[in-house]
Structures are given as C-alpha cells and as structure tokens.
mmCIF file of C-alpha atoms in Angstrom:
data_model
loop_
_atom_site.group_PDB
_atom_site.id
_atom_site.type_symbol
_atom_site.label_atom_id
_atom_site.label_comp_id
_atom_site.label_asym_id
_atom_site.label_seq_id
_atom_site.Cartn_x
_atom_site.Cartn_y
_atom_site.Cartn_z
ATOM 1 C CA MET A 1 -35.960 -13.447 -11.790
ATOM 2 C CA ARG A 2 -32.426 -12.310 -11.250
ATOM 3 C CA GLY A 3 -30.600 -15.348 -12.628
ATOM 4 C CA ARG A 4 -27.253 -16.005 -11.027
ATOM 5 C CA LEU A 5 -25.369 -14.181 -8.298
ATOM 6 C CA GLY A 6 -21.699 -13.701 -7.516
ATOM 7 C CA LEU A 7 -21.085 -14.119 -3.786
ATOM 8 C CA PHE A 8 -18.275 -12.712 -1.660
ATOM 9 C CA ARG A 9 -17.388 -11.949 1.935
ATOM 10 C CA LEU A 10 -15.811 -8.995 3.649
ATOM 11 C CA SER A 11 -15.008 -8.788 7.331
ATOM 12 C CA GLY A 12 -17.618 -11.329 8.375
ATOM 13 C CA CYS A 13 -20.419 -9.985 6.168
ATOM 14 C CA ASP A 14 -21.824 -11.645 3.070
ATOM 15 C CA TYR A 15 -22.612 -9.815 -0.154
ATOM 16 C CA ALA A 16 -23.865 -10.677 -3.609
ATOM 17 C CA VAL A 17 -23.902 -8.991 -6.989
ATOM 18 C CA PRO A 18 -26.047 -9.980 -9.975
ATOM 19 C CA LEU A 19 -23.885 -11.958 -12.360
ATOM 20 C CA ASP A 20 -24.747 -9.705 -15.292
ATOM 21 C CA ARG A 21 -22.885 -6.920 -13.444
ATOM 22 C CA LEU A 22 -19.912 -9.004 -12.368
ATOM 23 C CA LEU A 23 -16.926 -8.310 -14.617
ATOM 24 C CA ARG A 24 -14.163 -10.277 -12.948
ATOM 25 C CA VAL A 25 -12.388 -10.938 -9.676
ATOM 26 C CA VAL A 26 -8.845 -9.664 -9.156
ATOM 27 C CA GLU A 27 -6.642 -11.344 -6.548
ATOM 28 C CA LYS A 28 -4.222 -9.182 -4.576
ATOM 29 C CA GLY A 29 -4.472 -6.260 -6.954
ATOM 30 C CA ARG A 30 -2.321 -3.218 -6.217
ATOM 31 C CA VAL A 31 -4.474 -0.293 -5.117
ATOM 32 C CA ASP A 32 -2.938 3.076 -5.894
ATOM 33 C CA PHE A 33 -3.718 6.069 -3.724
ATOM 34 C CA LEU A 34 -5.196 9.191 -5.266
ATOM 35 C CA PRO A 35 -5.236 12.541 -3.446
ATOM 36 C CA LEU A 36 -8.573 14.273 -2.806
ATOM 37 C CA MET A 37 -10.572 11.092 -3.282
ATOM 38 C CA PRO A 38 -14.145 11.011 -2.036
ATOM 39 C CA PRO A 39 -14.061 9.521 1.487
ATOM 40 C CA LYS A 40 -15.805 6.276 0.540
ATOM 41 C CA MET A 41 -13.181 5.373 -2.051
ATOM 42 C CA ALA A 42 -9.908 3.572 -1.280
ATOM 43 C CA GLY A 43 -7.994 4.263 -4.468
ATOM 44 C CA MET A 44 -7.694 2.897 -7.960
ATOM 45 C CA LEU A 45 -6.806 -0.399 -9.524
ATOM 46 C CA ILE A 46 -5.246 -0.714 -12.957
ATOM 47 C CA VAL A 47 -6.836 -3.546 -14.904
ATOM 48 C CA ASP A 48 -6.082 -4.121 -18.570
ATOM 49 C CA ASP A 49 -4.797 -0.560 -18.911
ATOM 50 C CA GLU A 50 -8.007 0.851 -17.473
ATOM 51 C CA ILE A 51 -8.489 2.769 -14.226
ATOM 52 C CA VAL A 52 -10.973 1.175 -11.853
ATOM 53 C CA PRO A 53 -12.090 3.072 -8.726
ATOM 54 C CA VAL A 54 -11.893 0.917 -5.586
ATOM 55 C CA LEU A 55 -14.523 1.182 -2.873
ATOM 56 C CA ALA A 56 -13.245 1.552 0.690
ATOM 57 C CA SER A 57 -13.934 -1.498 2.844
ATOM 58 C CA GLU A 58 -15.752 0.532 5.461
ATOM 59 C CA ALA A 59 -18.159 1.847 2.817
ATOM 60 C CA LEU A 60 -19.938 -1.495 2.579
ATOM 61 C CA PRO A 61 -22.735 -1.621 5.144
ATOM 62 C CA GLY A 62 -22.420 -3.981 8.088
ATOM 63 C CA THR A 63 -18.697 -4.643 7.852
ATOM 64 C CA ARG A 64 -16.371 -4.270 10.769
ATOM 65 C CA ALA A 65 -13.578 -3.470 8.353
ATOM 66 C CA GLU A 66 -11.407 -0.598 9.434
ATOM 67 C CA ALA A 67 -10.382 2.260 7.186
ATOM 68 C CA GLY A 68 -7.353 1.348 5.096
ATOM 69 C CA SER A 69 -7.584 -2.363 5.847
ATOM 70 C CA GLN A 70 -6.028 -4.662 3.244
ATOM 71 C CA VAL A 71 -8.109 -7.188 1.363
ATOM 72 C CA ASP A 72 -7.157 -10.157 -0.796
ATOM 73 C CA TYR A 73 -9.670 -9.676 -3.605
ATOM 74 C CA GLN A 74 -11.403 -7.001 -5.592
ATOM 75 C CA VAL A 75 -14.720 -7.838 -7.193
ATOM 76 C CA LEU A 76 -15.139 -5.748 -10.334
ATOM 77 C CA VAL A 77 -18.671 -4.736 -11.236
ATOM 78 C CA ALA A 78 -20.085 -2.764 -14.160
ATOM 79 C CA THR A 79 -21.880 0.435 -13.172
ATOM 80 C CA GLU A 80 -23.429 3.348 -15.043
ATOM 81 C CA CYS A 81 -20.254 5.276 -14.213
ATOM 82 C CA GLY A 82 -17.860 2.632 -15.475
ATOM 83 C CA PRO A 83 -16.291 -0.283 -13.636
ATOM 84 C CA MET A 84 -15.902 -0.232 -9.866
ATOM 85 C CA ALA A 85 -14.014 -2.608 -7.572
ATOM 86 C CA LEU A 86 -15.544 -3.918 -4.361
ATOM 87 C CA PRO A 87 -13.244 -5.183 -1.605
ATOM 88 C CA ALA A 88 -13.511 -8.833 -0.557
ATOM 89 C CA ASP A 89 -11.696 -11.118 1.875
ATOM 90 C CA THR A 90 -12.932 -14.227 0.107
ATOM 91 C CA THR A 91 -15.093 -15.135 -2.841
ATOM 92 C CA VAL A 92 -17.797 -17.713 -2.266
ATOM 93 C CA GLY A 93 -18.642 -18.485 -5.869
ATOM 94 C CA ILE A 94 -21.396 -18.086 -8.395
ATOM 95 C CA VAL A 95 -24.773 -19.611 -7.672
ATOM 96 C CA ALA A 96 -28.140 -19.719 -9.397
ATOM 97 C CA GLU A 97 -30.705 -17.973 -7.275
ATOM 98 C CA SER A 98 -32.812 -21.124 -7.457
ATOM 99 C CA ARG A 99 -30.193 -22.761 -5.198
ATOM 100 C CA GLY A 100 -31.116 -20.450 -2.349
ATOM 101 C CA ARG A 101 -34.168 -18.555 -1.159
ATOM 102 C CA TRP A 102 -35.123 -14.939 -0.783
ATOM 103 C CA LYS A 103 -36.126 -13.496 2.535
ATOM 104 C CA ASP A 104 -37.472 -10.069 3.313
ATOM 105 C CA ALA A 105 -34.739 -7.971 4.896
ATOM 106 C CA CYS A 106 -35.709 -6.709 8.331
ATOM 107 C CA GLN A 107 -33.978 -3.445 7.603
ATOM 108 C CA LYS A 108 -33.690 -1.713 4.227
ATOM 109 C CA VAL A 109 -30.100 -0.875 3.351
ATOM 110 C CA ARG A 110 -29.541 1.909 0.842
ATOM 111 C CA GLY A 111 -28.042 0.634 -2.385
ATOM 112 C CA PHE A 112 -29.106 -2.959 -1.751
ATOM 113 C CA LEU A 113 -32.154 -5.009 -2.712
ATOM 114 C CA PRO A 114 -34.949 -5.179 -0.131
ATOM 115 C CA ASP A 115 -34.587 -8.972 -0.021
ATOM 116 C CA ILE A 116 -31.723 -10.994 1.402
ATOM 117 C CA PHE A 117 -30.469 -14.041 -0.470
ATOM 118 C CA CYS A 118 -30.132 -17.038 1.855
ATOM 119 C CA TYR A 119 -27.726 -19.703 0.679
ATOM 120 C CA ASN A 120 -25.786 -22.400 2.482
ATOM 121 C CA LYS A 121 -26.685 -21.050 5.941
ATOM 122 C CA SER A 122 -25.445 -17.561 5.045
ATOM 123 C CA ARG A 123 -27.428 -14.399 4.356
ATOM 124 C CA PHE A 124 -26.198 -12.276 1.480
ATOM 125 C CA LEU A 125 -26.982 -8.604 1.021
ATOM 126 C CA VAL A 126 -27.531 -8.169 -2.714
ATOM 127 C CA LEU A 127 -26.087 -5.039 -4.239
ATOM 128 C CA ASN A 128 -28.321 -2.884 -6.403
ATOM 129 C CA VAL A 129 -25.343 -1.604 -8.356
ATOM 130 C CA ASP A 130 -26.839 1.513 -9.908
ATOM 131 C CA ASP A 131 -28.586 2.683 -6.728
ATOM 132 C CA PHE A 132 -25.401 2.072 -4.773
ATOM 133 C CA VAL A 133 -23.294 4.100 -7.181
ATOM 134 C CA MET A 134 -25.810 6.946 -7.314
ATOM 135 C CA ASP A 135 -25.676 7.098 -3.521
ATOM 136 C CA LEU A 136 -21.893 7.231 -3.662
ATOM 137 C CA ILE A 137 -21.923 10.093 -6.125
ATOM 138 C CA ARG A 138 -24.554 12.056 -4.204
ATOM 139 C CA SER A 139 -22.639 11.625 -0.952
ATOM 140 C CA MET B 1 13.547 16.680 -30.510
ATOM 141 C CA ASP B 2 9.869 17.589 -30.160
ATOM 142 C CA GLU B 3 9.488 18.669 -26.532
ATOM 143 C CA ILE B 4 5.691 18.618 -26.604
ATOM 144 C CA SER B 5 5.726 14.889 -27.045
ATOM 145 C CA ARG B 6 7.631 14.267 -23.827
ATOM 146 C CA ARG B 7 6.592 14.518 -20.209
ATOM 147 C CA LEU B 8 8.361 14.874 -16.907
ATOM 148 C CA LEU B 9 7.356 12.291 -14.298
ATOM 149 C CA PHE B 10 7.885 13.050 -10.612
ATOM 150 C CA HIS B 11 6.638 12.231 -7.135
ATOM 151 C CA ILE B 12 5.141 14.333 -4.396
ATOM 152 C CA GLY B 13 4.991 12.018 -1.395
ATOM 153 C CA PRO B 14 3.881 8.592 -2.616
ATOM 154 C CA VAL B 15 1.935 9.972 -5.565
ATOM 155 C CA GLY B 16 3.151 10.141 -9.158
ATOM 156 C CA PHE B 17 2.527 13.233 -11.276
ATOM 157 C CA CYS B 18 3.428 14.383 -14.761
ATOM 158 C CA VAL B 19 3.672 17.640 -16.659
ATOM 159 C CA ASP B 20 4.380 18.383 -20.285
ATOM 160 C CA LEU B 21 8.026 19.045 -20.865
ATOM 161 C CA ASN B 22 7.321 22.320 -22.641
ATOM 162 C CA ASP B 23 6.006 23.737 -19.332
ATOM 163 C CA LEU B 24 9.323 23.025 -17.637
ATOM 164 C CA VAL B 25 11.992 25.710 -17.453
ATOM 165 C CA GLU B 26 14.516 24.038 -15.171
ATOM 166 C CA ILE B 27 14.901 21.502 -12.390
ATOM 167 C CA ARG B 28 16.616 22.696 -9.216
ATOM 168 C CA GLU B 29 17.747 20.171 -6.637
ATOM 169 C CA GLN B 30 18.522 20.649 -2.943
ATOM 170 C CA VAL B 31 16.451 23.815 -2.676
ATOM 171 C CA ALA B 32 15.099 23.394 0.857
ATOM 172 C CA GLU B 33 17.734 25.747 2.267
ATOM 173 C CA GLN B 34 17.227 28.299 -0.512
ATOM 174 C CA VAL B 35 13.474 28.840 -0.187
ATOM 175 C CA ASP B 36 12.539 31.965 1.749
ATOM 176 C CA PHE B 37 9.423 30.777 3.542
ATOM 177 C CA SER B 38 8.858 34.183 5.136
ATOM 178 C CA ARG B 39 7.611 35.340 1.729
ATOM 179 C CA GLY B 40 4.740 32.890 1.618
ATOM 180 C CA ASP B 41 1.206 33.961 0.838
ATOM 181 C CA GLN B 42 -1.452 31.646 2.228
ATOM 182 C CA GLN B 43 -4.209 33.224 0.154
ATOM 183 C CA SER B 44 -2.540 32.284 -3.122
ATOM 184 C CA PHE B 45 -1.075 29.055 -1.653
ATOM 185 C CA VAL B 46 2.458 30.274 -2.230
ATOM 186 C CA ALA B 47 4.799 28.708 0.335
ATOM 187 C CA GLY B 48 7.723 31.048 -0.197
ATOM 188 C CA ALA B 49 10.115 32.456 -2.748
ATOM 189 C CA LEU B 50 13.134 30.963 -4.479
ATOM 190 C CA PRO B 51 16.038 32.892 -6.004
ATOM 191 C CA PHE B 52 16.132 32.109 -9.706
ATOM 192 C CA ARG B 53 18.117 33.902 -12.399
ATOM 193 C CA ARG B 54 18.621 37.071 -10.367
ATOM 194 C CA THR B 55 14.997 37.331 -9.289
ATOM 195 C CA MET B 56 12.714 35.717 -6.729
ATOM 196 C CA ILE B 57 9.981 33.414 -7.980
ATOM 197 C CA PRO B 58 6.977 32.091 -6.068
ATOM 198 C CA VAL B 59 7.237 28.553 -4.692
ATOM 199 C CA VAL B 60 4.141 26.387 -4.524
ATOM 200 C CA ASP B 61 3.845 23.480 -2.088
ATOM 201 C CA LEU B 62 0.826 21.330 -2.954
ATOM 202 C CA THR B 63 1.158 18.900 -0.060
ATOM 203 C CA ASP B 64 -1.228 20.757 2.211
ATOM 204 C CA ARG B 65 -3.934 21.060 -0.423
ATOM 205 C CA LEU B 66 -3.486 17.442 -1.522
ATOM 206 C CA ASP B 67 -3.284 16.175 2.059
ATOM 207 C CA LEU B 68 0.154 14.617 1.480
ATOM 208 C CA ALA B 69 3.185 14.477 3.751
ATOM 209 C CA SER B 70 5.459 17.456 3.248
ATOM 210 C CA GLU B 71 8.763 15.860 4.281
ATOM 211 C CA GLY B 72 11.651 15.729 1.845
ATOM 212 C CA LEU B 73 10.450 18.332 -0.636
ATOM 213 C CA ASP B 74 13.936 19.234 -1.742
ATOM 214 C CA THR B 75 13.520 19.566 -5.498
ATOM 215 C CA ALA B 76 11.926 22.482 -7.324
ATOM 216 C CA LEU B 77 10.477 22.259 -10.801
ATOM 217 C CA VAL B 78 10.705 25.729 -12.279
ATOM 218 C CA LEU B 79 7.682 26.102 -14.518
ATOM 219 C CA GLY B 80 6.638 28.786 -16.933
ATOM 220 C CA SER B 81 3.302 30.567 -16.979
ATOM 221 C CA ARG B 82 1.779 33.780 -18.359
ATOM 222 C CA GLU B 83 2.473 35.414 -15.022
ATOM 223 C CA GLY B 84 6.106 34.382 -15.162
ATOM 224 C CA ASN B 85 8.156 31.547 -13.744
ATOM 225 C CA TRP B 86 7.173 29.763 -10.569
ATOM 226 C CA ALA B 87 8.448 26.702 -8.749
ATOM 227 C CA LEU B 88 6.702 23.550 -7.614
ATOM 228 C CA LEU B 89 8.244 21.636 -4.712
ATOM 229 C CA VAL B 90 8.482 17.881 -5.305
ATOM 230 C CA ASN B 91 10.183 14.934 -3.654
ATOM 231 C CA ARG B 92 11.730 13.116 -6.571
ATOM 232 C CA VAL B 93 12.041 13.382 -10.318
ATOM 233 C CA VAL B 94 11.518 10.070 -12.124
ATOM 234 C CA GLY B 95 12.590 11.223 -15.577
ATOM 235 C CA PHE B 96 11.475 12.310 -19.028
ATOM 236 C CA TYR B 97 9.417 9.917 -21.099
ATOM 237 C CA PRO B 98 7.628 10.065 -24.443
ATOM 238 C CA ALA B 99 3.958 10.965 -24.112
ATOM 239 C CA ALA B 100 3.257 8.348 -26.758
ATOM 240 C CA GLU B 101 4.213 5.669 -24.223
ATOM 241 C CA MET B 102 1.485 6.867 -21.863
ATOM 242 C CA LYS B 103 -2.230 6.310 -22.080
ATOM 243 C CA ASP B 104 -4.363 9.211 -20.874
ATOM 244 C CA HIS B 105 -7.620 8.641 -19.024
ATOM 245 C CA PRO B 106 -10.180 11.087 -17.693
ATOM 246 C CA LEU B 107 -10.509 10.898 -13.931
ATOM 247 C CA PRO B 108 -13.323 8.389 -13.250
ATOM 248 C CA GLN B 109 -16.429 10.047 -11.874
ATOM 249 C CA LEU B 110 -16.296 7.943 -8.718
ATOM 250 C CA LEU B 111 -12.865 9.357 -7.906
ATOM 251 C CA GLN B 112 -13.764 12.996 -8.437
ATOM 252 C CA ALA B 113 -13.902 15.099 -5.309
ATOM 253 C CA SER B 114 -15.852 18.283 -4.959
ATOM 254 C CA GLY B 115 -14.046 21.567 -4.475
ATOM 255 C CA TRP B 116 -10.581 22.523 -5.681
ATOM 256 C CA ARG B 117 -9.073 20.258 -8.277
ATOM 257 C CA CYS B 118 -5.655 20.430 -9.829
ATOM 258 C CA PHE B 119 -6.153 17.432 -12.080
ATOM 259 C CA GLN B 120 -8.801 15.953 -14.335
ATOM 260 C CA GLN B 121 -6.721 13.350 -16.098
ATOM 261 C CA LEU B 122 -4.468 10.450 -15.278
ATOM 262 C CA ALA B 123 -1.719 9.044 -17.454
ATOM 263 C CA LEU B 124 -0.822 5.373 -17.289
ATOM 264 C CA PHE B 125 2.827 4.645 -17.837
ATOM 265 C CA ASP B 126 4.091 1.086 -17.603
ATOM 266 C CA GLY B 127 0.998 0.129 -15.602
ATOM 267 C CA THR B 128 1.442 2.926 -13.069
ATOM 268 C CA PRO B 129 -0.886 5.929 -12.806
ATOM 269 C CA PHE B 130 0.493 9.452 -12.888
ATOM 270 C CA ILE B 131 -1.655 12.498 -12.249
ATOM 271 C CA ARG B 132 -1.606 15.030 -15.089
ATOM 272 C CA LEU B 133 -1.321 18.254 -13.163
ATOM 273 C CA ASP B 134 -3.368 21.222 -14.323
ATOM 274 C CA LEU B 135 -0.666 23.791 -13.728
ATOM 275 C CA ALA B 136 -3.014 26.753 -14.130
ATOM 276 C CA ALA B 137 -5.032 25.423 -11.184
ATOM 277 C CA CYS B 138 -1.892 25.003 -9.077
ATOM 278 C CA TYR B 139 -0.589 28.489 -9.608
ATOM 279 C CA ALA B 140 -2.318 31.249 -11.496
ATOM 280 C CA GLY B 141 -0.675 34.169 -9.778
ATOM 281 C CA ASN B 142 -3.857 34.723 -7.825
ATOM 282 C CA PRO B 143 -5.860 32.921 -5.118
ATOM 283 C CA GLY B 144 -7.021 29.468 -6.197
#
C-alpha cells in the first residue's frame, strides 16, 4: 500500500511521486546556475532560504525534453540527501492509488518502481526517490 | 569597523561569488590592458602577471576551470595569501556587505562535482546565492 501519489507531466511523459515524499510544488521558480554541477543537475532553487538542487529535465527517463529547456513547475521531494526539485510542465494532482490500477512495467527503469500507475487513461512512472537519488550520486 | 564580518560580493560571468573582506588587499579596475598574458603558467592555472606596487603578481582566471565565459574580465581583486599577493579576474564587483546578513549553506551533495573544487559553501544574500570561494584552492602558488 503506497497511499496517495502526486502526479506531474514533463515533455509528454507522466510521473508520480509518493505523497509522503512530496514537499511542495513551486511555480515558475528561478533556477540559479552553479558551475561544475554534475551533468544531470540543472541548478539550484532557493526556497524558504534553503538551497534545493534542481534535476535537469533530460535526466528524467522517457522525456523528449532538451538540455536547458525551461519548465513552469518544480516538484520538490524529500530525499535522503535533502530536498530535490523535479522539473514539470504541468501538475496533474494528488490521487489515492485506489483511484487507479497498477500494471507491471514492460521495462524496468532505474530509480522507478517496477509497476506503472494507470490513472485516467495515462500511465505514470512512479519515482523510487531514494533509489533515484543514489543513482544520481553514483553517476 | 570589523573587517572579518564583511564580505565582498562579485560576479564572474553570470555567477555570484563572495570572499571575506580580510582576504582583500585592493580592487583594480580596467586591468585588461595591464595584464601580461605572456607570463601565464598553465600548470598552476595562472593566466598572466599584473604590475602591482612595483612588483608583478600572478593573475588567476577561473573561467576556464569553471566553464564560464571569459569576456569582460576587466577587474582584478588583489588578494593576500601566504605566498604573497595575487589577483583574481572578475567581471563586476557588487559591493561589501555584512556577513551577518548572509546565511551560509554547505553545498548540497547532489550539486557536488567530482574533481577540482574551489567552493564547498554557498552564501544566501537577499535570496540570491553566492559561492564562497576557497581561495587556497584557487591559487596556492603551486599546481592545483
């Protein structure tokens, strides 16, 4: 049982994060550049006087987002390494997992659950936040 | 006035940086014509030499190592170190501000790159991040 999920879209792909990891959604946040960043990061966002690393759009699997592309939203999630912002074009909302169904993913994607959440005719890749972040750090 | 409690904010390219005021010896503007780039030393990342108080001091240009544009570096921050004075080329000085008005943060793990690093901390000032330069990593008088 995973409870509720926060759903968002980026460049035609659908993603979900468990609600217990969702901190907040920031609209049109200013992303500041930092030299020597790891290649999968886009910069940093300042939220409530805290520094939040921002994931590059192209680092999410399946997107057709190009490097440096602008997004309207940042979805902030809690990770073992502190908060992290995920890029999003739109937010879909928060849904109880009982409102959708789980389907075995044909292809395992590193950092994501092996099942896809199907809701309202869309298929959401569900982020396994800690695995995803560990992959980022190792890479 | 207690100099330790103030910091100099400046920009290299689009990026904001800060150093403690007690590391600063002098600010020289319009230095592009004065730097002797033939005296550069790639191994120690010294771009050239600048005449300063009847001697020549090493000039460090961080843009290559930080992957930033190198246009418009016309201001030199003359900084003190154990090895003597050296100069850091920057684009623009923002000003001097009390350190108490800044909030320091360690660099988040997700933003840490492997390899050479000249900063481990960021300072937030008025909602804007400034990199706290580790001056010893930028110029130690020997290859970095």
